[in-house]
Short mmCIF file of C-alpha atoms in Angstrom, two decimals:
data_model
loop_
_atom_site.label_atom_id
_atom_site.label_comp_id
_atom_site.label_asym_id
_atom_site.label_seq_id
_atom_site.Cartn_x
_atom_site.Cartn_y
_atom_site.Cartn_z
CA UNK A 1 61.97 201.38 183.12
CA UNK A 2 59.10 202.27 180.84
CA UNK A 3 59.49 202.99 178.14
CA UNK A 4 57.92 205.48 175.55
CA UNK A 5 57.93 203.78 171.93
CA UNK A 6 56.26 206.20 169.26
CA UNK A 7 57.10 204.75 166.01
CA UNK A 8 58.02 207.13 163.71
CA UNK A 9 61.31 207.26 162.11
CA UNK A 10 60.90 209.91 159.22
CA UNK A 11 58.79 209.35 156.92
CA UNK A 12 58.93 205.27 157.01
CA UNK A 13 55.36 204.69 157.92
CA UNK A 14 54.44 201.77 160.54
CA UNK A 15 51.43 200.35 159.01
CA UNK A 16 53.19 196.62 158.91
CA UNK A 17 54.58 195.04 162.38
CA UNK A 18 58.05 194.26 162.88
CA UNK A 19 59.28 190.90 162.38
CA UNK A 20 60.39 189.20 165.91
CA UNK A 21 63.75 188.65 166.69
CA UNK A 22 64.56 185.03 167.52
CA UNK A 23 64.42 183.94 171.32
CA UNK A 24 67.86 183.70 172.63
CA UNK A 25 66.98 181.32 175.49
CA UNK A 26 69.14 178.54 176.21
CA UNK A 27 67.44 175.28 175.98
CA UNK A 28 65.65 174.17 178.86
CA UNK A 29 67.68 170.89 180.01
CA UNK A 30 67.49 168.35 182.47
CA UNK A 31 69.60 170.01 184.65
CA UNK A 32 68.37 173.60 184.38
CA UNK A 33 64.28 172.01 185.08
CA UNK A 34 65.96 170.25 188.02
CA UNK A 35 68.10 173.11 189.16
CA UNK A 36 64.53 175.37 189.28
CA UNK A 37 62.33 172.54 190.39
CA UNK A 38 65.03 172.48 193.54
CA UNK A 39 65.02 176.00 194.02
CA UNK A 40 61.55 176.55 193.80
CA UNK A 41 60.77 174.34 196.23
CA UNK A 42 63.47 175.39 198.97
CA UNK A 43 62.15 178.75 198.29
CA UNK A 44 58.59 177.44 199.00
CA UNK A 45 59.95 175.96 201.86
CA UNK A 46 61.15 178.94 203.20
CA UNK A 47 64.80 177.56 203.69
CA UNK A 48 66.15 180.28 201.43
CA UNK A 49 64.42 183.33 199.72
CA UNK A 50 64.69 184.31 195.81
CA UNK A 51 66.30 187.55 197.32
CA UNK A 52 68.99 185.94 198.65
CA UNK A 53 69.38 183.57 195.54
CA UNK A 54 69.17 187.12 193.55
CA UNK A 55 72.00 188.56 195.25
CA UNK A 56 73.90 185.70 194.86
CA UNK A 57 73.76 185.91 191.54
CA UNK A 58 74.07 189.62 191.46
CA UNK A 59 77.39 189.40 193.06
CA UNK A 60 78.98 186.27 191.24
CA UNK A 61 78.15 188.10 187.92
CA UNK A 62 80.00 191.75 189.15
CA UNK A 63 82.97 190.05 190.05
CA UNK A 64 85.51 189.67 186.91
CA UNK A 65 89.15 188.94 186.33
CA UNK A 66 89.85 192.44 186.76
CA UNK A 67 89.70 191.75 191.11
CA UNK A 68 92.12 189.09 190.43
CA UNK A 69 94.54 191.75 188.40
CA UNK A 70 94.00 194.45 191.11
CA UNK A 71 95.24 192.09 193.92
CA UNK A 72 98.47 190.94 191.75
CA UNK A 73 99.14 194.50 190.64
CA UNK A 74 98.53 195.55 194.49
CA UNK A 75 100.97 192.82 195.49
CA UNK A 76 103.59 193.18 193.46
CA UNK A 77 103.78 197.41 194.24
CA UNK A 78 103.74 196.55 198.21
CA UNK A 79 105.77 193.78 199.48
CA UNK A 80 103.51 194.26 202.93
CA UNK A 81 100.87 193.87 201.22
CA UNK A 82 102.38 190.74 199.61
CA UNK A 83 103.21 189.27 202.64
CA UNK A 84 99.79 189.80 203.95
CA UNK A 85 98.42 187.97 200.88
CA UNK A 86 100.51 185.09 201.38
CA UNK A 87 99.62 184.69 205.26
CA UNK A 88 95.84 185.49 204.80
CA UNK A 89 94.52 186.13 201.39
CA UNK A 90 90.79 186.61 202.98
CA UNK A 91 91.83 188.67 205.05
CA UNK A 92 93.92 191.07 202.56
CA UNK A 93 91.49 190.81 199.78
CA UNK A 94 89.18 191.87 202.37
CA UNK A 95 91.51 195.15 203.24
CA UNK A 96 91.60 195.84 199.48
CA UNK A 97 87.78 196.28 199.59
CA UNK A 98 86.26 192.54 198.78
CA UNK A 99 83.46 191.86 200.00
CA UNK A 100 84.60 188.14 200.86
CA UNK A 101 81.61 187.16 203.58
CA UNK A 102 79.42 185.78 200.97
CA UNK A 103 82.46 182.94 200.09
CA UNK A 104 82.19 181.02 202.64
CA UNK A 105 85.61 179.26 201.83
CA UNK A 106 90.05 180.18 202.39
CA UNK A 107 90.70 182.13 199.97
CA UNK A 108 94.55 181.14 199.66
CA UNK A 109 97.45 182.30 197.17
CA UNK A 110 100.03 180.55 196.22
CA UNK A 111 103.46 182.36 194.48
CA UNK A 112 105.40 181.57 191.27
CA UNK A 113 108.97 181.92 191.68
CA UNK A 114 111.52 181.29 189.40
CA UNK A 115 112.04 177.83 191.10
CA UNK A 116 108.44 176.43 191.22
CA UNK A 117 104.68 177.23 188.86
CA UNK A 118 102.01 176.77 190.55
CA UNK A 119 98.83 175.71 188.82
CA UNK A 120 95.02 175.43 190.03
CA UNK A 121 92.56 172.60 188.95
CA UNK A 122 89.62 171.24 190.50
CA UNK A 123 89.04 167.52 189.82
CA UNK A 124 86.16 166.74 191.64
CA UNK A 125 84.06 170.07 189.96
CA UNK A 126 84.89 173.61 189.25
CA UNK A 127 85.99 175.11 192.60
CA UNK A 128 87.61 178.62 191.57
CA UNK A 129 88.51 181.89 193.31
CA UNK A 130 85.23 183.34 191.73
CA UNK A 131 85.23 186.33 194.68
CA UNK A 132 88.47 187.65 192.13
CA UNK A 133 87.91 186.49 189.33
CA UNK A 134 84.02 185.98 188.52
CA UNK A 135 82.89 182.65 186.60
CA UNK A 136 85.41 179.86 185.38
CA UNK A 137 86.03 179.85 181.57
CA UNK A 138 84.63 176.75 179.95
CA UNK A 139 87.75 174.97 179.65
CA UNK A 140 88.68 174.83 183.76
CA UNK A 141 85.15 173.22 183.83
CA UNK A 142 85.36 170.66 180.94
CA UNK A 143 86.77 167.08 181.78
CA UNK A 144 89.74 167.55 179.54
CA UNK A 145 91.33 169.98 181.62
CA UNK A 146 90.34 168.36 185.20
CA UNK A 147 91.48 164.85 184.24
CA UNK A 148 95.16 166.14 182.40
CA UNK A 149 95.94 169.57 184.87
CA UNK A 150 96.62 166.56 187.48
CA UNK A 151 97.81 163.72 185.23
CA UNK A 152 100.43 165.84 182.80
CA UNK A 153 100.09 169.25 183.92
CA UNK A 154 103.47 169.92 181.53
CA UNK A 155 101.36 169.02 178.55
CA UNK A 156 98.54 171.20 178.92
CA UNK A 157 100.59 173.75 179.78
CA UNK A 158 102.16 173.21 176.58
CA UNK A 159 99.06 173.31 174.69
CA UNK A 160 98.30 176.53 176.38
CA UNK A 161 101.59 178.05 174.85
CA UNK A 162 103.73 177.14 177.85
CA UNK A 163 106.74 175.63 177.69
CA UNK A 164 108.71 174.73 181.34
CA UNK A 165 112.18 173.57 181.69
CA UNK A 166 112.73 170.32 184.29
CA UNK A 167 114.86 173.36 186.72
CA UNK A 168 111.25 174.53 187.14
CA UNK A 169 109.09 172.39 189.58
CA UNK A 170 105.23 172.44 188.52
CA UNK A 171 103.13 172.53 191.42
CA UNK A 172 99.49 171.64 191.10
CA UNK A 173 96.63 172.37 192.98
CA UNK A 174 93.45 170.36 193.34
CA UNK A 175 91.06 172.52 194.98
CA UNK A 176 89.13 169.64 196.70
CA UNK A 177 87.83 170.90 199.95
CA UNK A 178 87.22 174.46 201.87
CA UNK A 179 90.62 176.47 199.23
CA UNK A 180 90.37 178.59 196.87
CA UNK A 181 93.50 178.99 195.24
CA UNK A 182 94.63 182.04 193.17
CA UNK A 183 97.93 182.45 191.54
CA UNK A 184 100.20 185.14 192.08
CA UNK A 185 102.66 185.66 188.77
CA UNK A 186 105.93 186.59 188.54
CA UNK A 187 106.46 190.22 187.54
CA UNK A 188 107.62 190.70 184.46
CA UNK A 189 110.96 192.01 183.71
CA UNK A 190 110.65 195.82 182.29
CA UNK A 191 108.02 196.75 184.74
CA UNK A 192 110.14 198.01 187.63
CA UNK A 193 108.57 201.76 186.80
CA UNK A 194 104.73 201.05 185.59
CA UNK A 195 102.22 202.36 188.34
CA UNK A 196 99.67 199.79 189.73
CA UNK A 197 96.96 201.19 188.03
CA UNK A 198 99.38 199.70 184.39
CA UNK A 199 100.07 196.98 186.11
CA UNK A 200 96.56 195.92 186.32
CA UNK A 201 95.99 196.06 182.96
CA UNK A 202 98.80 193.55 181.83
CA UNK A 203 97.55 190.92 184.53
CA UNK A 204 95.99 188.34 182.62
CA UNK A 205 93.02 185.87 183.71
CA UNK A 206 95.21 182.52 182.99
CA UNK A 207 98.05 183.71 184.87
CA UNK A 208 95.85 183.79 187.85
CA UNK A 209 94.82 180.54 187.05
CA UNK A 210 98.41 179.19 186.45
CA UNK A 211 97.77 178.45 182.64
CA UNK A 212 99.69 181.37 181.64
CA UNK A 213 102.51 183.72 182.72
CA UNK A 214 102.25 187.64 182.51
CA UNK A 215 104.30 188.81 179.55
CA UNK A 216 106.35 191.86 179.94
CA UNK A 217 104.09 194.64 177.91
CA UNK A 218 105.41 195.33 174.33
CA UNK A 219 106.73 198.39 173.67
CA UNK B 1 81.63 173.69 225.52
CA UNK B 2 82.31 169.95 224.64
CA UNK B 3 81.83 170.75 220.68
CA UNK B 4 84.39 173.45 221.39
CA UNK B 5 86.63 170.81 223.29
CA UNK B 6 86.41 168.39 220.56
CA UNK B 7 87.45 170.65 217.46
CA UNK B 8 90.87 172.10 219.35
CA UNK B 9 93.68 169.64 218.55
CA UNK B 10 94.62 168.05 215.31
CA UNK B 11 96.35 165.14 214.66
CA UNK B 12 99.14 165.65 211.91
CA UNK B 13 101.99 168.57 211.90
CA UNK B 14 103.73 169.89 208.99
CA UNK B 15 106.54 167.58 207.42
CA UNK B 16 104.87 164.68 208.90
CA UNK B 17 103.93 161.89 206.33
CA UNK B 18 101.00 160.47 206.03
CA UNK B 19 98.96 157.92 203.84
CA UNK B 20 95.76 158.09 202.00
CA UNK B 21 93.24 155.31 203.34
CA UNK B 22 92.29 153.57 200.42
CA UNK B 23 88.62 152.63 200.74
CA UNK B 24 85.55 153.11 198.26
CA UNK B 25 83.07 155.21 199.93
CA UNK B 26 79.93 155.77 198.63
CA UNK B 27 78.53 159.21 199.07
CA UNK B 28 79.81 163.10 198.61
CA UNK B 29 83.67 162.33 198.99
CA UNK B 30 86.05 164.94 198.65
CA UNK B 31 89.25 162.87 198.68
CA UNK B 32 89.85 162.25 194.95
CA UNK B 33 89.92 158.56 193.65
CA UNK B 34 93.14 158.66 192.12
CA UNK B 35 95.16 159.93 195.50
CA UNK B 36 93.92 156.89 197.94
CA UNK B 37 96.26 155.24 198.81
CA UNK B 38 99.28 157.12 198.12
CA UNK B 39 101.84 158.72 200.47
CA UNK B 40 102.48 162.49 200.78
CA UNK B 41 103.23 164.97 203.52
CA UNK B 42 101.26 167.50 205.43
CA UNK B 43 102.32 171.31 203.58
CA UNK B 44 99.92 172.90 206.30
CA UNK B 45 97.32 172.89 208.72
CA UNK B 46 94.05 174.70 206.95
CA UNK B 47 91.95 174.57 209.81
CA UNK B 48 88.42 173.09 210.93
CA UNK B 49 85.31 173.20 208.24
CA UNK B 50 82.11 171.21 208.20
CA UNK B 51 82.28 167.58 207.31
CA UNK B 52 81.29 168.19 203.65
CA UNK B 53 80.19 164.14 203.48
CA UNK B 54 77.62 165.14 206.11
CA UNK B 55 76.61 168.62 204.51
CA UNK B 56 76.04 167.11 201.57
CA UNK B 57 72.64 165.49 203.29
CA UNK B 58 71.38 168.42 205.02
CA UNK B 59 72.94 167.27 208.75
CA UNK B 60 75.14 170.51 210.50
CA UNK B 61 78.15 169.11 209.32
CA UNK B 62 79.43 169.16 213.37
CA UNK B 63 81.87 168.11 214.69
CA UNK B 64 84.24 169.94 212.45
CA UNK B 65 86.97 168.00 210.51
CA UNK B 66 90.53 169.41 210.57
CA UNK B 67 91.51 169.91 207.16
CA UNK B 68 95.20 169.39 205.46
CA UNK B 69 96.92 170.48 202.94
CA UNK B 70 99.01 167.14 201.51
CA UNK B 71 101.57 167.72 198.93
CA UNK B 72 102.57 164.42 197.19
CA UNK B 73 105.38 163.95 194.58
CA UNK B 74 104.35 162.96 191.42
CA UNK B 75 105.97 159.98 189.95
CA UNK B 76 104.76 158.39 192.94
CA UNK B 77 101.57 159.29 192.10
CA UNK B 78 101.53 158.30 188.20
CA UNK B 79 104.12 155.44 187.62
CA UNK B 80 104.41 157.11 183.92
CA UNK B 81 104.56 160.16 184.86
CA UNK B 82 106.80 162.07 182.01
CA UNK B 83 107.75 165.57 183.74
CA UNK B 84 110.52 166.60 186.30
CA UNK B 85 111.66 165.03 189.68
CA UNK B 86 110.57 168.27 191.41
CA UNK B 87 106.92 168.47 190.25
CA UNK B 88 104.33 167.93 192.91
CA UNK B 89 100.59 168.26 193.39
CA UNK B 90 98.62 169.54 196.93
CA UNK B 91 95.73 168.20 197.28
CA UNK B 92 93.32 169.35 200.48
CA UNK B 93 92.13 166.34 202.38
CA UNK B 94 90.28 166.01 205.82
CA UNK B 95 91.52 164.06 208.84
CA UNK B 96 89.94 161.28 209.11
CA UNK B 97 91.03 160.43 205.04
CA UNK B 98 94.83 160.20 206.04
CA UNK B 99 96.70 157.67 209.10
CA UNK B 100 100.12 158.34 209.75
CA UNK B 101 103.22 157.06 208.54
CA UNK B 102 105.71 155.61 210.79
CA UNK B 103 109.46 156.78 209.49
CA UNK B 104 110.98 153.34 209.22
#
């Protein structure tokens, strides 16, 4: 976009230059030289193209928690639909309107009920449904969590404000392989009459990731 | 036709148990230190995917591995484990990881 840039704001005359703002660029580290010394050269190679490494990118940064909430919300209007979700979560998402072919992975959802939480970690790295709910927050990725989710998952649920009685079973999920897991919340009490489209809206990120239940909204 | 052939059965069935070898691989494993050698039982059947420890070195991956779904209890898992009887973690491991467990 070009853009026109006549400098003249009233009578403030531009005689003087502006200072610069300060480059925001993240440092460049070990990894991020390797990372572009690797891609450069498979691009060079002509086993991938920068297009295809640009829509990548393009894609993994539209997608948000928001996909995650649509699904839940969707799921918890339609019991079809639910069922659906549970038997084939590719597949469903896919019905909603995800564009899933770019994951090449089973997308799979697992359901809190009032016997059993389900919670998603993944040890090995930082394998996460991001076709619903975009990037991982820094704390799924970070050793802490991957190391305790599996070791006392009751603990760091109770650090993340969650406190389970021994009647509920905690069920964890190390997404190792070819999953991707996404929770699907209870409903909250008190929202037998909200449409989807409210629903959505009190879906929250954690909850999705099992960290966190959906609260009933407050009045 | 033979590659087809050799990807259409899989060993294990749900509610059959099944043990973790317990080996030290080098290389792109994705059967978690801490689970070898423990006991759990097949939840489900995923499917066939690419042998990731081939992947992982630019060869096709082929033949496919069939992939599990193990659910193991965890104070068997941890012997200090401090939550409830019930509480369990899946973990998704590939064939050849896992050798059956004869019901004694």
């Amino acid at each position: 976009m070009s853009h026109d840039h006549h400098h003249d704001h009233g009578d403030h005359a531009h005689g003087h230059r502006h200072p610069n703002q300060p480059d925001h660029d993240d440092a460049l580290t070990y990894y991020r030289k390797l990372e572009m010394a690797v891609r450069e050269l498979l691009i060079e190679k002509n086993i991938i193209s920068a297009d295809e490494v640009r829509k990548v990118v393009e894609d993994i940064e539209s997608r948000s928690p928001e996909g995650g909430a649509r699904v839940v919300a969707r799921a918890w209007s339609d019991p079809q639909f639910r069922q659906a979700l549970l038997e084939d979560a590719t597949a469903a998402c896919t019905s909603m309107g995800f564009e899933m072919a770019l994951y090449d992975v089973k997308l799979t959802v697992v359901e809190n009920t009032p016997d059993v939480h389900n919670m998603v970690v993944c040890t090995l790295c930082s394998c996460y449904p991001r076709m619903l709910l975009g990037l991982p927050p820094a704390w799924y990725k970070s050793r802490a969590y991957r190391s305790r989710a599996v070791r006392e998952p009751r603990a760091v649920l109770r650090e993340f404000g969650l406190e389970l009685g021994d009647d509920v079973s905690v069920r964890v999920h190390d997404s190792t392989a070819d999953l991707r897991y996404l929770v699907l919340p209870m409903r909250p009490e008190g929202t037998e009459r909200m449409t989807e489209a409210e629903l959505i809206a009190i879906v929250n990120r954690d909850s999705m990731i099992g960290t966190a239940i959906v609260s009933p909204p407050i009045e | 036709m033979s590659a087809a052939a050799a990807i259409a059965t899989h060993a294990f069935q749900p509610g059959q148990t099944v043990h973790v070898r317990k080996v030290d691989s080098l290389g792109h494993i994705r059967t978690p230190h801490y689970i070898r050698g423990s006991t759990g039982v097949i939840e489900r059947f995923v499917g066939f995917f690419k042998n990731p420890e081939e992947l992982a070195y630019g060869r096709s991956g082929e033949p496919r591995c069939a992939l599990y779904r193990v659910r193991f209890v965890q104070s068997q898992v941890w012997p200090d484990y401090s939550g409830a009887a019930g509480d369990t973690i899946d973990i998704d491991i590939y064939e050849h990881w896992l050798q059956p467990v004869n019901p004694s």
